[in-house]
Coordinates of C-alpha atoms and ligand atoms in Angstrom, one line a residue:
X1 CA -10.5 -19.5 3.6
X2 CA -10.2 -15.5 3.1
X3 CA -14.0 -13.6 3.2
X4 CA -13.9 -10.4 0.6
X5 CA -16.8 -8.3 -0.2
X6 CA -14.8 -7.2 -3.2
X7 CA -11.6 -8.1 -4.5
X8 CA -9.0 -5.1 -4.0
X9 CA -8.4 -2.9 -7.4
X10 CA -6.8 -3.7 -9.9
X11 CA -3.7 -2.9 -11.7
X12 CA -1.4 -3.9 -14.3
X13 CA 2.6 -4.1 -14.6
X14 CA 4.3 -4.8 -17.9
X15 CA 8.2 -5.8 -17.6
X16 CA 10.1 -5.1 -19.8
X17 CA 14.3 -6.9 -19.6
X18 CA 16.2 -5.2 -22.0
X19 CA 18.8 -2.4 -21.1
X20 CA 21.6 -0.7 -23.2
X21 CA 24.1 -1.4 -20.7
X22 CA 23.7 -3.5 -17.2
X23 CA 24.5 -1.3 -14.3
X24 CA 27.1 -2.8 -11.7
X25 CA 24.8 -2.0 -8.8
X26 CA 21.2 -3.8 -10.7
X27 CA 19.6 -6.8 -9.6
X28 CA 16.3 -5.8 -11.5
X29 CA 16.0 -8.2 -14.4
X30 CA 17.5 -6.5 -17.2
X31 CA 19.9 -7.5 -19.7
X32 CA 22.3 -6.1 -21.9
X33 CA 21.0 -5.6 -25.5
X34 CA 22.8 -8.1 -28.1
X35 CA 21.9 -7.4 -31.6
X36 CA 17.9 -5.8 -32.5
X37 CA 15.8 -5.6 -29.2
X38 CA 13.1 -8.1 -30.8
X39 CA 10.4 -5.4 -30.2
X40 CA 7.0 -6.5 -32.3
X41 CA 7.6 -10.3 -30.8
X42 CA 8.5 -9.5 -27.4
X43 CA 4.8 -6.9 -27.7
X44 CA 2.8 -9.9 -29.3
X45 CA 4.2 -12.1 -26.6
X46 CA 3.3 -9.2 -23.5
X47 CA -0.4 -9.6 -25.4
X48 CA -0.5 -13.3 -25.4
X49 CA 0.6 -13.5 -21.7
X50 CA -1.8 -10.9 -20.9
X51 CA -5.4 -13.4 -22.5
X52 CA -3.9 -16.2 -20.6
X53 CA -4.3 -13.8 -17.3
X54 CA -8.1 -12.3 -18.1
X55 CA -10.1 -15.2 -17.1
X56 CA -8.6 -14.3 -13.4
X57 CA -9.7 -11.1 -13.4
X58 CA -12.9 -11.2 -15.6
X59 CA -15.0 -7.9 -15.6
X60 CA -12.6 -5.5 -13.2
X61 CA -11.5 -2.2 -14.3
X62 CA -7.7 -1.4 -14.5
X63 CA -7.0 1.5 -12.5
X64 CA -3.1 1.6 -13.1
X65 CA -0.5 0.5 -15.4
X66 CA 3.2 0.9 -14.9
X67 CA 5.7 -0.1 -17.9
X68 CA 8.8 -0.8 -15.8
X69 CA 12.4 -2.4 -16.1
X70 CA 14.8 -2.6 -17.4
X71 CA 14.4 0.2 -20.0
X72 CA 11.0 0.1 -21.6
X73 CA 12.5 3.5 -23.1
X74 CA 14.3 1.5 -25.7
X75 CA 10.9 0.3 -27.2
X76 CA 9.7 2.8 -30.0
X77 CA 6.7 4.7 -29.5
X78 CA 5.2 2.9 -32.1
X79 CA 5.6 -0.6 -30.4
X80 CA 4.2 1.4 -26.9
X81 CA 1.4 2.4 -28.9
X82 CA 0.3 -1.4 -30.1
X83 CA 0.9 -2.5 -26.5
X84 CA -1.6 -0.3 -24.9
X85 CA -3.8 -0.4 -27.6
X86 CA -4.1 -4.1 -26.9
X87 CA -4.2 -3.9 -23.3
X88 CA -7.6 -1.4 -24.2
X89 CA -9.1 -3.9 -26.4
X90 CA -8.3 -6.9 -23.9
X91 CA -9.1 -5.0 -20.6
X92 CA -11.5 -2.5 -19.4
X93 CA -9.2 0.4 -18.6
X94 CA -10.3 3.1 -16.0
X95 CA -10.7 6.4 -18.8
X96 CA -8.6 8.1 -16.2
X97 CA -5.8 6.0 -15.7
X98 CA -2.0 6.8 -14.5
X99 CA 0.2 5.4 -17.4
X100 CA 3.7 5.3 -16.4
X101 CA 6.6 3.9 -18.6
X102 CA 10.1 4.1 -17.3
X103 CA 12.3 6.0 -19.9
X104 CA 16.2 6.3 -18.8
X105 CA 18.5 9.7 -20.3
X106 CA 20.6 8.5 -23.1
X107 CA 17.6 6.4 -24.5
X108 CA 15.3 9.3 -25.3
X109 CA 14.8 12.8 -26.9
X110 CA 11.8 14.9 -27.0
X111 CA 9.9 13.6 -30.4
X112 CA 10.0 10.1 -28.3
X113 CA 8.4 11.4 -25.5
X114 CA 5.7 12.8 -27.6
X115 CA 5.1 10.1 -29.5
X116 CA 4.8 7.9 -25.8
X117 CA 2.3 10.7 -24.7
X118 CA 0.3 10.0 -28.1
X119 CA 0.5 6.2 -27.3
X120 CA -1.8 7.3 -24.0
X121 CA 0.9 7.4 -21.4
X122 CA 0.4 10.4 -18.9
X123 CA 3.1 9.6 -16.6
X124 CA 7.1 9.5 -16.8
X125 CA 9.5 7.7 -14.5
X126 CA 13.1 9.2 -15.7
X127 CA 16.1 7.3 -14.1
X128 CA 18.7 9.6 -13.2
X129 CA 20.3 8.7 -10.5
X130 CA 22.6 11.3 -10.1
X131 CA 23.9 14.5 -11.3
X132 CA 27.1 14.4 -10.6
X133 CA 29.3 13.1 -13.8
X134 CA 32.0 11.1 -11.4
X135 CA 29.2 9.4 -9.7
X136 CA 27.8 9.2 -13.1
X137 CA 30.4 7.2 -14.4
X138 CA 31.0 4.8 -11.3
X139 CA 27.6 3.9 -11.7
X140 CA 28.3 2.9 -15.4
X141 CA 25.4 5.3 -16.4
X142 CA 25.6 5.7 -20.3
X143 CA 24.1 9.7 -19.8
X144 CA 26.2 12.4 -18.2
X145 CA 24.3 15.2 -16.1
X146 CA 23.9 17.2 -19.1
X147 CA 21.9 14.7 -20.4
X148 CA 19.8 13.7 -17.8
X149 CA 18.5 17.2 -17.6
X150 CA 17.7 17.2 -21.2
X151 CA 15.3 14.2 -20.6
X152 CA 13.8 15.7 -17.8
X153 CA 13.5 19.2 -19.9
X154 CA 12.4 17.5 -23.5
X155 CA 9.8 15.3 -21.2
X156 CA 8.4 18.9 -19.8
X157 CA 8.2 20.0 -23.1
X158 CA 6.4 16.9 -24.5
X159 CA 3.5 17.6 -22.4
X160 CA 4.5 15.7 -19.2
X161 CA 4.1 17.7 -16.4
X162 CA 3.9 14.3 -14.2
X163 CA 7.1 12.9 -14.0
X164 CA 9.4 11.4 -11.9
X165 CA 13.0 11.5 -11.0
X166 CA 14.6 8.4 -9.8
X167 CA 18.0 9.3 -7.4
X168 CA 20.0 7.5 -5.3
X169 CA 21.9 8.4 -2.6
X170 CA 25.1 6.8 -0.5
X171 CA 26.9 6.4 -3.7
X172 CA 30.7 5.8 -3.7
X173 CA 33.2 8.2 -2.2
X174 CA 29.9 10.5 -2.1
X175 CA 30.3 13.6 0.7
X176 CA 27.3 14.4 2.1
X177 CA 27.4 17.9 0.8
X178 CA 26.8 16.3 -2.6
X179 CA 24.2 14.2 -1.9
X180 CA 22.4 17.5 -1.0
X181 CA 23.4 19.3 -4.1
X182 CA 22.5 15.9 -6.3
X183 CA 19.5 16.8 -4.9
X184 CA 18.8 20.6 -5.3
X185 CA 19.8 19.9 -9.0
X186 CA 17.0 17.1 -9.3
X187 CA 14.1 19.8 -7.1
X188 CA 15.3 22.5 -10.1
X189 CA 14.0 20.6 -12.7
X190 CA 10.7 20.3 -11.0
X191 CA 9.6 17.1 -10.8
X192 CA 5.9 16.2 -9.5
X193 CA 7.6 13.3 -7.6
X194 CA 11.2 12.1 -6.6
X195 CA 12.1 8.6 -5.4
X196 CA 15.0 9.0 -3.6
X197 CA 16.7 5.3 -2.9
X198 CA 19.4 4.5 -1.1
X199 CA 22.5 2.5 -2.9
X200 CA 22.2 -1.0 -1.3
X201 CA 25.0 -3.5 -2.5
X202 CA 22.2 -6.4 -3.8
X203 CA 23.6 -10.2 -4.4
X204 CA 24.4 -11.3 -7.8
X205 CA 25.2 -7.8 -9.0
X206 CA 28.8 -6.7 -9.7
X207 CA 29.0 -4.2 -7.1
X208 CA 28.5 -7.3 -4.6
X209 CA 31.2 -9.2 -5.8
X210 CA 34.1 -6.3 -5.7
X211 CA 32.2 -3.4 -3.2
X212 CA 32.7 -0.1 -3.8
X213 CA 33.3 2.1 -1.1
X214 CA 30.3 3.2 0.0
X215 CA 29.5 6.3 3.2
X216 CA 29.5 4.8 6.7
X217 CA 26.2 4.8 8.4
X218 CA 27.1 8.0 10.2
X219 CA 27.2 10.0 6.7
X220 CA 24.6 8.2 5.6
X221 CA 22.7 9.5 8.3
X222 CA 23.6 12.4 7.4
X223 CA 22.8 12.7 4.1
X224 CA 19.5 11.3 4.7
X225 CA 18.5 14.2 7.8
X226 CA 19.4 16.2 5.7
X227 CA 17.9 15.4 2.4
X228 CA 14.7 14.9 3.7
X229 CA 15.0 18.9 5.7
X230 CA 15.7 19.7 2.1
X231 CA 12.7 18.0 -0.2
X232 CA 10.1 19.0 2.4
X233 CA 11.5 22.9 2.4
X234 CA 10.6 22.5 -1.7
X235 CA 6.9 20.9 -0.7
X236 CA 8.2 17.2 -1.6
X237 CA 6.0 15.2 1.2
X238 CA 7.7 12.0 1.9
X239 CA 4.8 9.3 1.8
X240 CA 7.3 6.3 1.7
X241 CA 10.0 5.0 2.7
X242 CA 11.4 6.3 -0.8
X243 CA 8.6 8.9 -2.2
X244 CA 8.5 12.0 -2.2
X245 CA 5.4 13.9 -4.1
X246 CA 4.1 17.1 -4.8
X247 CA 0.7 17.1 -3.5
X248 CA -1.8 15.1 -5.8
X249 CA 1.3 13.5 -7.5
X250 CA 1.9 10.2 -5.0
X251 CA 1.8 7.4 -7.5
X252 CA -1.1 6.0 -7.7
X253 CA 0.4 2.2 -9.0
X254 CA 2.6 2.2 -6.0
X255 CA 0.3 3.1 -3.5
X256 CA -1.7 0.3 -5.2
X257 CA 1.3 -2.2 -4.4
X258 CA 2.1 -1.0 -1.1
X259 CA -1.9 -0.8 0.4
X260 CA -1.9 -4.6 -0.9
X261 CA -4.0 -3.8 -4.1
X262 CA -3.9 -7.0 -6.6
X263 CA -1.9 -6.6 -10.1
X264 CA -1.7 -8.7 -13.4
X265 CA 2.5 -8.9 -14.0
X266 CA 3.0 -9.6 -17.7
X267 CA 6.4 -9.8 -19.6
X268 CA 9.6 -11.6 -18.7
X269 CA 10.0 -12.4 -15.1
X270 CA 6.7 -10.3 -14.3
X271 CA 5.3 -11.0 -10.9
X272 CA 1.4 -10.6 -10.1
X273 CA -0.8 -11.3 -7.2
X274 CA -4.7 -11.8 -8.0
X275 CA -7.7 -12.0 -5.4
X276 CA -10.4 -14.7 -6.3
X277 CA -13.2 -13.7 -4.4
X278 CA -15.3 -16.0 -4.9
X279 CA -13.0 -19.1 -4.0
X280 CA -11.3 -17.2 -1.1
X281 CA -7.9 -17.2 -2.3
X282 CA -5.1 -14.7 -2.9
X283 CA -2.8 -16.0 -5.5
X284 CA 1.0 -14.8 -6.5
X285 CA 1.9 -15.5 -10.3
X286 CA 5.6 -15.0 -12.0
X287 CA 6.4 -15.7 -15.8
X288 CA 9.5 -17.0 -17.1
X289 CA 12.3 -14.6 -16.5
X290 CA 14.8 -15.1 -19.5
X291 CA 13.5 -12.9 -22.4
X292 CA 14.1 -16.1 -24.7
X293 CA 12.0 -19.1 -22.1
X294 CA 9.8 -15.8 -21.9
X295 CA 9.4 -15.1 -25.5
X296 CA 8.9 -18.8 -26.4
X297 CA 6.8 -19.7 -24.0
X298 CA 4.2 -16.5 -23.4
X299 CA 0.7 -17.6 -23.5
X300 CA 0.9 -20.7 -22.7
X301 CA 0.8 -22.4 -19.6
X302 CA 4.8 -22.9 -19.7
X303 CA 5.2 -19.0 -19.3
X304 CA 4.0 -19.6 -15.9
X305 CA 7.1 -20.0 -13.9
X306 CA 5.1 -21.0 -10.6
X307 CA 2.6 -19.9 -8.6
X308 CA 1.0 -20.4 -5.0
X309 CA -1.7 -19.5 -2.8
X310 CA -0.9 -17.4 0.1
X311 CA -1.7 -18.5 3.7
X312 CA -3.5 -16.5 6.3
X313 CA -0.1 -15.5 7.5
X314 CA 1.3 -14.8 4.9
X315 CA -1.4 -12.6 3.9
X316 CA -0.8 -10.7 7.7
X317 CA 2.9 -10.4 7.2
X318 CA 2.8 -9.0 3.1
X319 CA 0.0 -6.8 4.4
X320 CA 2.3 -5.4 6.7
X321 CA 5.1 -5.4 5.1
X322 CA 3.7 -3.6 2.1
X323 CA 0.9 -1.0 4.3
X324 CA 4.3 -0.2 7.2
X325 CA 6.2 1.5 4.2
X326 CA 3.3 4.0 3.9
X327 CA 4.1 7.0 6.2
X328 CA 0.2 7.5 6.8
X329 CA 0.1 4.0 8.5
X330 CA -3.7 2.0 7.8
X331 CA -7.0 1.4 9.0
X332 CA -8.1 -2.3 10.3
X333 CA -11.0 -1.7 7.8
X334 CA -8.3 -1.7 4.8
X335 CA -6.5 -4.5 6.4
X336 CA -10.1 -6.6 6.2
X337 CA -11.0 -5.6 3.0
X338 CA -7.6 -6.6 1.4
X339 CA -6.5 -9.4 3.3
X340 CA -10.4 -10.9 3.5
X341 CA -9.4 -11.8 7.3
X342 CA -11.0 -10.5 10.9
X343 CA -8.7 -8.4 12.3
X344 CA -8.4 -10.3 15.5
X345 CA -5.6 -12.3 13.0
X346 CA -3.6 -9.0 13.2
X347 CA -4.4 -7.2 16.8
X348 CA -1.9 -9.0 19.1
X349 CA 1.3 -8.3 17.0
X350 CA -0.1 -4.7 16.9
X351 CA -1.0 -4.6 20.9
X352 CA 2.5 -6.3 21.4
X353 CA 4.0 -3.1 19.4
X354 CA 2.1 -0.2 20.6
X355 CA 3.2 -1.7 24.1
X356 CA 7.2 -1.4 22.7
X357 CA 6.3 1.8 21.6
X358 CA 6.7 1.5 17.7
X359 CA 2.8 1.9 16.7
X360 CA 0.0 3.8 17.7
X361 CA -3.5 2.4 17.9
X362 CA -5.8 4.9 17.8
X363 CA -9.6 3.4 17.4
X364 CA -8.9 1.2 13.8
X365 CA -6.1 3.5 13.1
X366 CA -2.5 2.3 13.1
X367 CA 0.5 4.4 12.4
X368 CA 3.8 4.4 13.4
X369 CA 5.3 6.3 16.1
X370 CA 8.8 8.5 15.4
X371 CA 10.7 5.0 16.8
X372 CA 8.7 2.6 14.6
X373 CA 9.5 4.8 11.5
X374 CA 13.6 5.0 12.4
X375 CA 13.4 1.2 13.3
X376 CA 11.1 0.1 10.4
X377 CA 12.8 -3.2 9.9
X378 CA 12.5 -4.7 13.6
X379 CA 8.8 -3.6 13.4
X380 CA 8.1 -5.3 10.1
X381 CA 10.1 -8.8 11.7
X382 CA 7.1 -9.3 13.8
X383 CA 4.9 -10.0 11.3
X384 CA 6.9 -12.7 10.0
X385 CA 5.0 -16.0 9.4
X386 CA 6.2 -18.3 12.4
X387 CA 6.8 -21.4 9.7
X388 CA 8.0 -22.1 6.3
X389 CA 5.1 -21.9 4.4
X390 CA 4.6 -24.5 1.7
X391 CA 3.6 -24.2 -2.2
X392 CA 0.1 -24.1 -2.6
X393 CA -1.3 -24.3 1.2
X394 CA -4.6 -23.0 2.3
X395 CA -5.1 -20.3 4.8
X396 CA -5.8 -21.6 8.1
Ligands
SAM1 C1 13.7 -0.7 -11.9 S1 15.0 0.3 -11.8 C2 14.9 0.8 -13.5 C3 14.9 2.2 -13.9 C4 15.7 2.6 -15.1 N1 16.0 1.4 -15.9 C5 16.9 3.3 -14.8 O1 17.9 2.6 -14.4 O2 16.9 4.5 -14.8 C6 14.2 1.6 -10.8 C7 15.2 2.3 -9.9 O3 15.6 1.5 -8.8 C8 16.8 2.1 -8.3 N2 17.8 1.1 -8.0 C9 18.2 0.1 -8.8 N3 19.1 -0.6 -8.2 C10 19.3 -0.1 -6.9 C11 20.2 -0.4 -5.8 N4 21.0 -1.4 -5.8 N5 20.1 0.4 -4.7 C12 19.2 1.4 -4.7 N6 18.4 1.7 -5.7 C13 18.4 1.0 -6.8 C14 17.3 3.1 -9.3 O4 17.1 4.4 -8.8 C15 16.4 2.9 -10.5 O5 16.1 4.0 -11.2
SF4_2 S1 19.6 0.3 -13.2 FE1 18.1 0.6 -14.9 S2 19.5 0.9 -16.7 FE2 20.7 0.0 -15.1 S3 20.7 -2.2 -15.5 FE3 19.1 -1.7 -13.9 S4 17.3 -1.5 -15.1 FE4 18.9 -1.3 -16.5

């Protein structure tokens, strides 16, 4: 049985699986649009899912709410608008809450943007990806450069001086030296925040089935030394794995995901993991994740794909696995509070890798040293739960 004082906060993510056209490299769940995007059902469904999750999370405050996909950017502002003003009149939302939607070039032009900042969101997440317009078109993007930095310009000019820039980097047949200038290009439109991924090839996409080819791990190297030389000479402070942010601009939903905060997940395929404090258990939720089993079944119990309870170690190893990606490392305090465990559960593995010389324990403090950031994966390993956990087990 986990102990909390008080459950973790709270915050909300709204999927959304449509997309004009799938990309080769996605294995998000998104799917090419056929016909009208069914946008005041797929809404009323998000809002019926949403009642069936309240009694979970009776009388806590939203802190965060992330519209995320897919391309929620194909949704009129008009449809964002009903959205969040049902979420308001379902949910007590924190009055200063980060709104993000994800809004993709090609999908958007300023009068959109506006009418999204009208709706209540404050924050953009604009999928570029590159700026290059041969990369471009490998990646089966449907914007060119041009128009990527008229999203990011018309989203200025809407009012959004929070917004992010989604790259990627280690694309096909990319030289290092354009990596860098992909870059620059994206630090010129002045973004509060850049995420800055690496291409992985992910199974079931396209790109896994024929590979492209893709920079050996000595360029990559390469492009990432020197990419990261670059965003911190422009004040980008690398917080993640991925995230780089102005300072004041880290993302507040993320951070929420990655210092094992709880979140509702509503819409197709939408994953959510809730604290019950009072029973002592940590739960992880996900909904139906074909639009149509989504759309038919939301808000009712069918919509619920599965869910489980998490054990104590499974609780120790997504702890870890979510706090390691934060550059700042954690506190054993945090790791109590969120995980509702003692923190004897977690001390050995950490004494085991402050003796190998990946983490430093400093008091309650734990961050990584300059070997467990480069080898990040063999440090997480050792948090992995010894045996197959099974479907709704108890903590021990
Ligand atoms: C949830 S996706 C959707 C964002 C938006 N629909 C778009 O494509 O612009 C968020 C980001 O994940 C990144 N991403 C997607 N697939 C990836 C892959 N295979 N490797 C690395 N990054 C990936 C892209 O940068 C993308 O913008
Ligand atoms: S990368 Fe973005 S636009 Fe492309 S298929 Fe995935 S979610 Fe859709």
């Amino acid at each position: 049985m986990f102990q909390f004082s008080a459950p973790p906060p709270l915050s909300l993510y709204i999927h959304f699986p449509w997309c004009v056209h799938k990309c080769p490299y996605c294995d998000f769940n998104s799917h090419a649009i056929r016909g009208e995007v069914p946008e005041s059902d797929y809404i009323e469904a998000l809002l019926r899912d949403l009642e069936q999750e309240l009694p979970a999370v009776w009388g806590r405050t939203v802190q965060t709410v992330f519209m995320g996909g897919g391309t929620p950017s194909v949704f009129s502002p008009r449809a964002i608008d009903q959205l969040l003003s049902g979420v308001r009149a379902r949910l007590p939302l924190n009055p200063d809450a980060e709104i993000t939607l994800e809004a993709n070039p090609g999908t958007v032009e300023q009068e959109k943007f506006a009418g999204y900042r009208e709706a209540g969101v404050n924050r953009l997440s604009i999928g570029i990806q590159s700026l290059n317009d041969s990369h471009l078109k490998a990646l089966e993007r449907i914007h060119n450069a041009a128009e990527a930095i008229r999203a990011a310009t018309a989203a200025r000019h809407a009012g959004f001086d929070n917004f992010n820039l989604d790259l990627m980097f280690g694309l096909p047949g990319q030289t290092t030296e354009q990596s860098c200038d992909d870059l620059l290009a994206a630090i010129e439109l002045q973004p509060a925040h850049l995420s800055w991924y690496q291409l992985t090839l992910e199974p079931n996409t396209r790109f896994y089935a024929q590979p492209p080819v893709l920079p050996d791990s000595d360029r990559l190297w390469d492009m990432q030394s020197k990419g990261h030389s670059q965003l911190a000479a422009h004040d980008y402070t690398q917080y993640e794995v991925s995230a780089f942010a102005l300072t004041g601009r880290r993302c507040r939903h993320n951070l929420n995901y990655w210092r094992f905060g709880d979140y509702i997940g509503i819409g197709a395929g939408a994953h959510g993991k809730i604290t019950d404090g009072g029973q002592g258990v940590i739960t992880r939720r996900w909904k139906q994740r074909h639009p149509q089993a989504y759309l038919a079944t939301a808000g009712s119990a069918k919509c619920v794909d599965d869910q489980r309870d998490l054990t104590g170690a499974e609780a120790v190893f997504e702890f870890a696995l979510n706090q390691l990606r934060l550059k700042q490392g954690f506190d054993l305090g945090e790791f109590e509070a969120s995980c509702g465990l003692q923190r004897g559960r977690i001390l050995p593995i950490l004494q085991q890798a402050t003796r190998d010389g990946l983490l430093v324990l400093d008091g309650s403090k734990v961050r990584h040293t300059d070997e467990g950031w480069r080898f990040l994966n063999n440090l997480l390993e050792r948090f992995l739960p010894e045996e197959t956990p099974h479907a709704g087990s108890n903590p021990d």
